[in-house]
mmCIF file of C-alpha atoms in Angstrom:
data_model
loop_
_atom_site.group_PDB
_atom_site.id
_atom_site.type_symbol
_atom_site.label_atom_id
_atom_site.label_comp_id
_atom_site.label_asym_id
_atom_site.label_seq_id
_atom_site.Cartn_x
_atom_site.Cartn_y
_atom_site.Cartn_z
ATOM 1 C CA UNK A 117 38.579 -66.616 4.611
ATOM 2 C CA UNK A 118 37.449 -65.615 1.086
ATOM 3 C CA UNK A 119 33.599 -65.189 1.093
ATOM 4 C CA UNK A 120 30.343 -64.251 -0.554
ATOM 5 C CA UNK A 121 27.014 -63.925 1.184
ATOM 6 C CA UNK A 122 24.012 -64.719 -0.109
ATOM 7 C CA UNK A 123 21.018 -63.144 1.715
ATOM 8 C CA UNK A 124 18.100 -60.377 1.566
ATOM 9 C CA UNK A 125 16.086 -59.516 4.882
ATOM 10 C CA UNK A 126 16.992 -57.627 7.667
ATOM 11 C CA UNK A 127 17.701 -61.128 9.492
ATOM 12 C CA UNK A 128 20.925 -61.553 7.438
ATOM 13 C CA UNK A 129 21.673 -58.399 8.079
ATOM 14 C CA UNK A 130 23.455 -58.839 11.755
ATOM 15 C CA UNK A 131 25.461 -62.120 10.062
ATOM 16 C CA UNK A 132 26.954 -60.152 7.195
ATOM 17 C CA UNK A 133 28.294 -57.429 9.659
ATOM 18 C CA UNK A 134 29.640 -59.823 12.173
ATOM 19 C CA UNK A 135 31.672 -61.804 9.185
ATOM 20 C CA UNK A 136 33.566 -58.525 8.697
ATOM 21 C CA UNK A 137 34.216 -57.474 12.141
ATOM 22 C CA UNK A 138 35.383 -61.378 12.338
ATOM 23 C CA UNK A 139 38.246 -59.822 9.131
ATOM 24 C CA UNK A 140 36.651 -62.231 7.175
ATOM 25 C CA UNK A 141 37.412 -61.197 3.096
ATOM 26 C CA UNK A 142 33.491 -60.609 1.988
ATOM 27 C CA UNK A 143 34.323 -60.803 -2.160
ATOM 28 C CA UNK A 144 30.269 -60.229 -2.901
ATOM 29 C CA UNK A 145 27.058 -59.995 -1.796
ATOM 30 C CA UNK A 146 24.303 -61.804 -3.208
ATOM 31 C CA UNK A 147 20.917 -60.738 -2.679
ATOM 32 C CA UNK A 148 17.867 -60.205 -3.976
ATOM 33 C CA UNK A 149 16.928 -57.465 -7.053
ATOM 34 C CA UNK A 150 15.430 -54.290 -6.154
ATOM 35 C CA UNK A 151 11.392 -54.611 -5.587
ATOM 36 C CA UNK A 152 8.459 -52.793 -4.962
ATOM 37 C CA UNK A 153 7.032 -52.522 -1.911
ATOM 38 C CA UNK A 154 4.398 -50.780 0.015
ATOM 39 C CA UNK A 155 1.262 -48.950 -0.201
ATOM 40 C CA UNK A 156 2.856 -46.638 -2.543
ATOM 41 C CA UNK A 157 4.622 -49.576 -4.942
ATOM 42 C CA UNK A 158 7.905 -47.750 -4.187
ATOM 43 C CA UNK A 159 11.143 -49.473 -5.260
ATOM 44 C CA UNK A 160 13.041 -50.909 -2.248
ATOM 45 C CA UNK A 161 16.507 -52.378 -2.199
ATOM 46 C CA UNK A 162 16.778 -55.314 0.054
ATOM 47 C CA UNK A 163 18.297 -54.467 3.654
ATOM 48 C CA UNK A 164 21.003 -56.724 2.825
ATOM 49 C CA UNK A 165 21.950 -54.487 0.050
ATOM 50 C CA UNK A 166 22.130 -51.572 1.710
ATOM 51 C CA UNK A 167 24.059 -53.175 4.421
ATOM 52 C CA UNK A 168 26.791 -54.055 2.324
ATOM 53 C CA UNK A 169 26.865 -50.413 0.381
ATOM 54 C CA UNK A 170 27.220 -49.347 4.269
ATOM 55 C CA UNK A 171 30.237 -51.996 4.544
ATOM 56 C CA UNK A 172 31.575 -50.781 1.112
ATOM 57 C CA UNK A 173 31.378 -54.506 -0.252
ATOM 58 C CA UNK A 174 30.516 -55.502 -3.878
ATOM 59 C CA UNK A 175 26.534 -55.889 -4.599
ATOM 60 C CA UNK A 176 25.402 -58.210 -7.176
ATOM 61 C CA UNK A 177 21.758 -58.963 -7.818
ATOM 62 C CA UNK A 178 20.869 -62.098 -10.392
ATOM 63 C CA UNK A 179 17.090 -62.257 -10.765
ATOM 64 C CA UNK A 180 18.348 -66.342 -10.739
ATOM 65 C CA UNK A 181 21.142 -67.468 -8.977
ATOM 66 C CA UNK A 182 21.005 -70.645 -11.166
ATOM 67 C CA UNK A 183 21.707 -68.954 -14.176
ATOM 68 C CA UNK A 184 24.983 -69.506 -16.299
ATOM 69 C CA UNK A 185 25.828 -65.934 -16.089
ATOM 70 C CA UNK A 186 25.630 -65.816 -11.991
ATOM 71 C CA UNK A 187 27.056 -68.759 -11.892
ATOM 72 C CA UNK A 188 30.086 -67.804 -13.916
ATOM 73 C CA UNK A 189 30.534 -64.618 -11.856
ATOM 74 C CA UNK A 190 30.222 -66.793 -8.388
ATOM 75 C CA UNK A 191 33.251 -69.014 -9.992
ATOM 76 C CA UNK A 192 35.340 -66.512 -10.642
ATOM 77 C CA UNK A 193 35.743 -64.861 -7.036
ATOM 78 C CA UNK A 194 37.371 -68.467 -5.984
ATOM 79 C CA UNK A 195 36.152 -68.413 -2.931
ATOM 80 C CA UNK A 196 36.907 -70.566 0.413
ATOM 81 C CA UNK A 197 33.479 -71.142 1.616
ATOM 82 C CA UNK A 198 29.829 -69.582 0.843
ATOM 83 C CA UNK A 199 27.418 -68.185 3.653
ATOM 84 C CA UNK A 200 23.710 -68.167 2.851
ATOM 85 C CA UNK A 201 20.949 -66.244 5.322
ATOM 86 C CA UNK A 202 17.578 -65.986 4.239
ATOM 87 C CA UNK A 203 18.513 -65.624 0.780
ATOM 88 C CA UNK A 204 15.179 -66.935 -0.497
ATOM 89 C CA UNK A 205 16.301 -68.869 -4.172
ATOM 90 C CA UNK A 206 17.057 -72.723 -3.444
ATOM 91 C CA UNK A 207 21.375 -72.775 -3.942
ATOM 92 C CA UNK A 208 21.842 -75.264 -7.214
ATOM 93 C CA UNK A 209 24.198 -77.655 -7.192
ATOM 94 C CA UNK A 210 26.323 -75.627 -9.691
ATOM 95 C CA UNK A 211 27.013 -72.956 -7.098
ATOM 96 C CA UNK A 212 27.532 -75.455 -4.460
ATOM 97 C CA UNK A 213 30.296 -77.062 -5.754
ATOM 98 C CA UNK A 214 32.400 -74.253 -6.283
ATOM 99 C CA UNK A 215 32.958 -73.746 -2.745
ATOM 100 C CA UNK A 216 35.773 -75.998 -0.611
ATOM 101 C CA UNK A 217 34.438 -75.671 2.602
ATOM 102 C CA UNK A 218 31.191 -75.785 1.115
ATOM 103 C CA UNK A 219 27.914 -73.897 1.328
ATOM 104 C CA UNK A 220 27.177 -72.706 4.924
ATOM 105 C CA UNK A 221 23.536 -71.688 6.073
ATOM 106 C CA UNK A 222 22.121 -70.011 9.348
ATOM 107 C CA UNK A 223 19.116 -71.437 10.178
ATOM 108 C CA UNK A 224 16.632 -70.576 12.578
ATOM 109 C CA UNK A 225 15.548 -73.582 14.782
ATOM 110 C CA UNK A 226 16.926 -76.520 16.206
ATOM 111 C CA UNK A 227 17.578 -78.932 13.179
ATOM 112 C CA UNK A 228 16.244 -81.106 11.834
ATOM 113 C CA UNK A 229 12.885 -79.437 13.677
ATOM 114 C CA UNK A 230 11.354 -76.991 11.537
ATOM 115 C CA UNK A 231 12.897 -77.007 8.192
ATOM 116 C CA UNK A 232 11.311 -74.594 5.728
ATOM 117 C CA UNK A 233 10.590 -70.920 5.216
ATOM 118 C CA UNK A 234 8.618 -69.697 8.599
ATOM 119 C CA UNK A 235 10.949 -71.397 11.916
ATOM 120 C CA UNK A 236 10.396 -68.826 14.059
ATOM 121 C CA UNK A 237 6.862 -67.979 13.392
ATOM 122 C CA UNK A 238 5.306 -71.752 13.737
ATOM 123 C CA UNK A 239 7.742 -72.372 16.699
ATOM 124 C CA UNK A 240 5.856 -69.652 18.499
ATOM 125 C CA UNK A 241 2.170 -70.609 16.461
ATOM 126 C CA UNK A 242 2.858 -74.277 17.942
ATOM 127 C CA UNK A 243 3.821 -73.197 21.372
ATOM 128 C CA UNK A 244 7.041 -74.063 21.827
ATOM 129 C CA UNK A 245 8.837 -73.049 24.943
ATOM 130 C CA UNK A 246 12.665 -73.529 23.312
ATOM 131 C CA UNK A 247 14.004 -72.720 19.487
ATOM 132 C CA UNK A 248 17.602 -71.680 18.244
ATOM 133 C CA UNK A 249 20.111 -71.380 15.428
ATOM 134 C CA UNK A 250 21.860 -74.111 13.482
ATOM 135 C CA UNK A 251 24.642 -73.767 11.419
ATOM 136 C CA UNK A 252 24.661 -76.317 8.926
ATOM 137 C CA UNK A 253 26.020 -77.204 4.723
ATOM 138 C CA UNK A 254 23.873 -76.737 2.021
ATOM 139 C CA UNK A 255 22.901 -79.649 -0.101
ATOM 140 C CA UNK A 256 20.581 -80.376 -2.549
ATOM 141 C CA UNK A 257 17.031 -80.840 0.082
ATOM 142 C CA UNK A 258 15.103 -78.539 1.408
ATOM 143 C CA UNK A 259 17.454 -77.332 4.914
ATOM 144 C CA UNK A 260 18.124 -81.391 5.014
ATOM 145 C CA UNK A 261 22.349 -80.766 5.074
ATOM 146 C CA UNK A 262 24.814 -82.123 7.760
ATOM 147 C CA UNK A 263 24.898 -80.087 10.831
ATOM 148 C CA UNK A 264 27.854 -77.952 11.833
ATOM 149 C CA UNK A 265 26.895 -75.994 15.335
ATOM 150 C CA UNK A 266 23.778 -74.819 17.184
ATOM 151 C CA UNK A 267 22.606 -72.697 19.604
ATOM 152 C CA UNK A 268 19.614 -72.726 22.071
ATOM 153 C CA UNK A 269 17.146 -70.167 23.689
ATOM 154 C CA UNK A 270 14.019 -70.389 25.655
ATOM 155 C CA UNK A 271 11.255 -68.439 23.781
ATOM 156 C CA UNK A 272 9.866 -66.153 25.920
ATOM 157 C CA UNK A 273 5.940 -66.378 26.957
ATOM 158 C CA UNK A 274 5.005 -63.018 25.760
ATOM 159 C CA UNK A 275 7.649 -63.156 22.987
ATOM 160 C CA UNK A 276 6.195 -62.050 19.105
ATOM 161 C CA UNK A 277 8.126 -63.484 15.844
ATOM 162 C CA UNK A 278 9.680 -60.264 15.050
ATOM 163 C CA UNK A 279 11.351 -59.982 18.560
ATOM 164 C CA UNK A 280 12.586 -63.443 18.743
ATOM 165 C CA UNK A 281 13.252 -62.860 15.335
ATOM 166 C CA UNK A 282 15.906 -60.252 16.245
ATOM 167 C CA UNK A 283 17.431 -62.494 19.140
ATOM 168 C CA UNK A 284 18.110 -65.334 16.910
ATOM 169 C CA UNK A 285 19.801 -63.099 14.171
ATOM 170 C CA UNK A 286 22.633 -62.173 16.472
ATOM 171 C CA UNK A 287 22.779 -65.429 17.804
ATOM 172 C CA UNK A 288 23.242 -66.528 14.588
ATOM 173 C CA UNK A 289 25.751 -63.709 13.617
ATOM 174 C CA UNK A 290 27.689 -65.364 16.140
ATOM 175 C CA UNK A 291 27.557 -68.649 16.017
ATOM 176 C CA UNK A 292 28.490 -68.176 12.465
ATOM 177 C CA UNK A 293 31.403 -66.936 12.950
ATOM 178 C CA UNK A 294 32.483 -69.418 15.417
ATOM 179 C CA UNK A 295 31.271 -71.834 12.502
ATOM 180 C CA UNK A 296 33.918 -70.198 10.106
ATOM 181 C CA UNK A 297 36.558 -70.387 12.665
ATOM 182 C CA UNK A 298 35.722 -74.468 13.369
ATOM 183 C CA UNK A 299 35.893 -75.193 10.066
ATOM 184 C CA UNK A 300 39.204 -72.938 9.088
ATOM 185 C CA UNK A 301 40.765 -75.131 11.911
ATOM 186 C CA UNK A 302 39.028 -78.642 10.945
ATOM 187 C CA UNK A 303 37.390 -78.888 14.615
ATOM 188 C CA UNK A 304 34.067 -79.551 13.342
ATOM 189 C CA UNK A 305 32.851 -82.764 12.905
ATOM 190 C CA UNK A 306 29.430 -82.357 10.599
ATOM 191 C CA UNK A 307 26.474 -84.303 11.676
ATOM 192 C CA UNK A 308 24.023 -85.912 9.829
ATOM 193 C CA UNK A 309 20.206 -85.049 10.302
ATOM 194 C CA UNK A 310 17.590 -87.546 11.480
ATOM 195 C CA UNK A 311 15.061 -87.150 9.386
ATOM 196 C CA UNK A 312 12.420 -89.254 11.139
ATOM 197 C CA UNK A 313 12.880 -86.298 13.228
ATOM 198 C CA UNK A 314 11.826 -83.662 10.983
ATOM 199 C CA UNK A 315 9.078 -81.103 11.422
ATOM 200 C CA UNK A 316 8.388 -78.606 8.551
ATOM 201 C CA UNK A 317 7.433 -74.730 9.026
ATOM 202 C CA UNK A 318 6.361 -74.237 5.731
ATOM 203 C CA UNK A 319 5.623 -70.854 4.056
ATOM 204 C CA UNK A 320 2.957 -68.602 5.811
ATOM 205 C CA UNK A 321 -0.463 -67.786 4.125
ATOM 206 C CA UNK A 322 -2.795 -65.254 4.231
ATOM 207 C CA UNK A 323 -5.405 -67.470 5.668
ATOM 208 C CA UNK A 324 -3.059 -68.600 8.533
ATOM 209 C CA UNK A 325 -3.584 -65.461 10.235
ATOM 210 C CA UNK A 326 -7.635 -66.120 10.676
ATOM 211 C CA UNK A 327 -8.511 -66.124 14.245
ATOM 212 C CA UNK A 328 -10.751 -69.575 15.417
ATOM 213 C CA UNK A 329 -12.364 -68.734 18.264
ATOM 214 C CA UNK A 330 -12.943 -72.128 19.468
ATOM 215 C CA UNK A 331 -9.819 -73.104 19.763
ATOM 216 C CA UNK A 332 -8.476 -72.583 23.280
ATOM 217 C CA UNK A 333 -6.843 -68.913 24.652
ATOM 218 C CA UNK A 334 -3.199 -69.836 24.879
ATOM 219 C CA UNK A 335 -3.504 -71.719 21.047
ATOM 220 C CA UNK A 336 -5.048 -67.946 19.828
ATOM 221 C CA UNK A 337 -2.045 -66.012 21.987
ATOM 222 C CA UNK A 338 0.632 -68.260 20.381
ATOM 223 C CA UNK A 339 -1.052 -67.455 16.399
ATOM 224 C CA UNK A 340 -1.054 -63.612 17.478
ATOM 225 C CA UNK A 341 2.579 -63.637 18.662
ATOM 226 C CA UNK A 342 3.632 -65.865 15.937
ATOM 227 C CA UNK A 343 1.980 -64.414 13.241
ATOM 228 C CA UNK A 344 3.894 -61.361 12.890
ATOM 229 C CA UNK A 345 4.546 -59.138 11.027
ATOM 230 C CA UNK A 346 2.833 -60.795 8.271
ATOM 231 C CA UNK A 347 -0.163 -61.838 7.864
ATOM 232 C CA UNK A 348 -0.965 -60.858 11.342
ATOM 233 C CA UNK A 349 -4.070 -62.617 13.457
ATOM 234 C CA UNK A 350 -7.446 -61.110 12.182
ATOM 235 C CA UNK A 351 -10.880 -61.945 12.502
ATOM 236 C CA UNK A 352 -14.210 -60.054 11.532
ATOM 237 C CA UNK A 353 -16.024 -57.444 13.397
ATOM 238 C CA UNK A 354 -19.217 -55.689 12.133
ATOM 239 C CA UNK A 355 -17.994 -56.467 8.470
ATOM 240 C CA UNK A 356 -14.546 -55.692 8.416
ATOM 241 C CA UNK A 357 -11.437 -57.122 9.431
ATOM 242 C CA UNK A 358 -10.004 -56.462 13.157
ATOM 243 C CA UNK A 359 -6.340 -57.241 13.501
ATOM 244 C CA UNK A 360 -5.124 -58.210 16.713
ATOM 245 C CA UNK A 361 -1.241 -58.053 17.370
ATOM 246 C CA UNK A 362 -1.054 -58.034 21.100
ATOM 247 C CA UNK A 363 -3.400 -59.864 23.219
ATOM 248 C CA UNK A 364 -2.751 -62.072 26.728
ATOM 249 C CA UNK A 365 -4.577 -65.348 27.856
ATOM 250 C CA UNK A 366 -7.521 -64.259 30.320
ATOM 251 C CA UNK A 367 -9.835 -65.832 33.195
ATOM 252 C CA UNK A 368 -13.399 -66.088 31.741
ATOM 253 C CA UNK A 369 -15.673 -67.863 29.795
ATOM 254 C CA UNK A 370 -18.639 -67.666 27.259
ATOM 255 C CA UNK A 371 -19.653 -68.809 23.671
ATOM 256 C CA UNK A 372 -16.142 -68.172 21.722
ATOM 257 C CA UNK A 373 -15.865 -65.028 19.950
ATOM 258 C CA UNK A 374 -18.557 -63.427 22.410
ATOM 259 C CA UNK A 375 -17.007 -60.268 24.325
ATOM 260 C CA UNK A 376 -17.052 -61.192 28.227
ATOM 261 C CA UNK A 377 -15.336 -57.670 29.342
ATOM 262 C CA UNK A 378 -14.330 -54.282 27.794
ATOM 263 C CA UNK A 379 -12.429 -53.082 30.511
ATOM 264 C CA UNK A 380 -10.039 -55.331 29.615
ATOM 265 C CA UNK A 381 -11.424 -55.865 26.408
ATOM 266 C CA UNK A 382 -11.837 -59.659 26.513
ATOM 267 C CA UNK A 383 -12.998 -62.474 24.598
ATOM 268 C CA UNK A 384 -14.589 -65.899 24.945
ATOM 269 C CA UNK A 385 -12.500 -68.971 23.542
ATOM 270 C CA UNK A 386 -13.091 -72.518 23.351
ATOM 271 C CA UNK A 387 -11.268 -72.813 26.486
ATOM 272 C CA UNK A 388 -10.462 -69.970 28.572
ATOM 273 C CA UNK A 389 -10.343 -66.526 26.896
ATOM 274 C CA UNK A 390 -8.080 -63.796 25.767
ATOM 275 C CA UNK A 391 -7.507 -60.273 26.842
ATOM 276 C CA UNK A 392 -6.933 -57.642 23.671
ATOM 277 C CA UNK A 393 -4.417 -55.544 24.416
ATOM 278 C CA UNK A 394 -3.548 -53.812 20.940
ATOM 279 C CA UNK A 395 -6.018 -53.993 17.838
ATOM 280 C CA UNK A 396 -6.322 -52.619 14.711
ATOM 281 C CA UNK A 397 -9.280 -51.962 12.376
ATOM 282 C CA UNK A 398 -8.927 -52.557 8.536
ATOM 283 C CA UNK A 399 -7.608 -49.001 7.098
ATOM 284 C CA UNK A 400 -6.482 -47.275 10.598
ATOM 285 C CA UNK A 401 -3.959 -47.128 12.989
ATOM 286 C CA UNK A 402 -3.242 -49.474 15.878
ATOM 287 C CA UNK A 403 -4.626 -48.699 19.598
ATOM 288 C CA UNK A 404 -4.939 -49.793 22.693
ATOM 289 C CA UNK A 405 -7.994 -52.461 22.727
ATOM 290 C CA UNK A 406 -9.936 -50.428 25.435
ATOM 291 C CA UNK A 407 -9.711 -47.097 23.378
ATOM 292 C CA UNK A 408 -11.125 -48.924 20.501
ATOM 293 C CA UNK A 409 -13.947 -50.383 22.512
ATOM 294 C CA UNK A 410 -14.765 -46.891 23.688
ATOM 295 C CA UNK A 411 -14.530 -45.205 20.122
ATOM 296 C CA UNK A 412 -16.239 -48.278 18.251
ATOM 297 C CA UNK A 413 -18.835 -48.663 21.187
ATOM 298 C CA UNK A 414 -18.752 -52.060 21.637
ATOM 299 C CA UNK A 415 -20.835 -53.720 24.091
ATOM 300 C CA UNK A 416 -20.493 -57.071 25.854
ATOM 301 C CA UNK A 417 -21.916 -60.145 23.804
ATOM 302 C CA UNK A 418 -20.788 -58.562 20.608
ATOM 303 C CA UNK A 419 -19.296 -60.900 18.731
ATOM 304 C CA UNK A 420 -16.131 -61.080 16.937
ATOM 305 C CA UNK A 421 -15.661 -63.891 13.661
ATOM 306 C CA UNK A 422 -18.342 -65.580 12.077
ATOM 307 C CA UNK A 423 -21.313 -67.454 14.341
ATOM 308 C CA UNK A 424 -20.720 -70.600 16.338
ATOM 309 C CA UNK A 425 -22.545 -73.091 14.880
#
């Protein structure tokens, strides 16, 4: 097929590679300018770009895909069908229609659950034991297009967002793929979402990473695996910010947020409590949780986040 992708993060990344392996004709890649990133405000290009100048394919970089100039250059390629991963600019209706097969996105969950920007972080934040890819056309809602394929995976129980992350990009690399084929042969028969249905995963906020330690063990474990890598689950200690970014549900009890144990390091919850297993204090490097109780000298009944009232 004649192509273009449209994508940006590293989770595109396996998708774009697999289309060309597949001998798929990849006319452009779409993704987003060059940005600053970092501690040091260096300018970045995307990982999809440097993907494709890896693949030797065409980069082009609109700061607006909507714009009559991008759209112009997207008409010109005459393309079969369009493939959109994580591109991060809502696909107008302009560019939509200038692909046959339409405009095909990888998304990751189990459509119509968890439309929006964050699947595979509030999948894991909500506790959900299954998630996957779907393959579906673009229209004009937000991730509300017909179905095309999906695939399913249990999440694993000590699983973070960045490592399920990774599992769902090749599964989504490949289902893809087998999308492109279906729909080169007319096999697929598109299904319509039920949007009674629908759960959103909307876009992640600082403040989602604060750590309430009344809420039960496993609900904390699920917000520190889920919340990664950004914003991370925090709370306060002594007057500065503690991240946590591994931690495992514990026996014990207490007033949440008290320390019950600091070999493990463990604290209360509202029900249960949680073991810290890798923490970080605002400004250093990660650790193990008991070498930072050592150096910070905790003791037990310190407490972590504000008071319990």
């Amino acid at each position: 097929m004649r192509l273009v992708f449209l994508g940006t993060p590293a989770f595109a990344v396996p998708t774009l590679e697999r289309m060309v392996e597949a001998g798929h004709e990849v006319l452009a890649v779409v993704t987003q300018p060059d940005r600053a990133s970092g501690r040091g405000q260096q300018t970045a290009a995307p990982p999809v770009k440097v993907a494709a100048l890896r693949l030797g394919l065409a980069v082009y970089q609109p700061e607006r895909v909507r714009r009559p100039e991008a759209v112009e250059y997207l008409r010109n390629l005459a393309v079969d069908a369009m493939v959109v991963v994580g591109y991060g600019q809502i696909i107008p209706q302009s560019v939509i229609d200038l692909a046959p097969l339409g405009v095909i996105n990888v998304h990751a969950s189990l459509l119509p659950a968890y439309r929006g920007a964050g699947p595979i972080q509030w999948a894991i934040l909500n506790g959900e034991t299954r998630t996957g890819v779907t393959t579906m056309r673009i229209d004009a809602g937000l991730d509300t297009g017909d179905m095309l394929l999906k695939a399913e995976t249990e999440i694993g129980a000590e699983e973070n967002a960045i490592e399920l992350g990774r599992r769902l990009a090749a599964m989504g690399a490949d289902l893809l793929v087998e999308t492109l084929r279906g729909l080169e042969a007319g096999t697929i028969v598109p299904e319509k979402q039920d949007s009674a249905l629908a759960t959103y995963a909307p876009l992640l906020k600082k403040e989602d990473g604060l750590i309430a330690w009344n809420q039960p063990a496993a609900a904390i474990h699920n917000r520190v695996r889920g919340l990664q890598p950004w914003p991370g689950a925090y709370t306060a200690l002594r007057g500065s910010l503690l991240h946590i970014w591994k931690a495992r549900p514990a026996a014990g009890s207490g007033t949440p947020g008290r320390i019950v144990s600091l070999r493990p390091l463990t604290v209360a919850c509202g029900d249960g409590a949680l073991e810290l297993v890798e923490v970080q204090m605002e400004g250093r490097k990660r650790m193990p949780a008991t070498d930072f109780a050592n150096g910070h000298r905790l003791a037990e009944n310190d407490l972590l986040g504000e008071p319990t009232r």
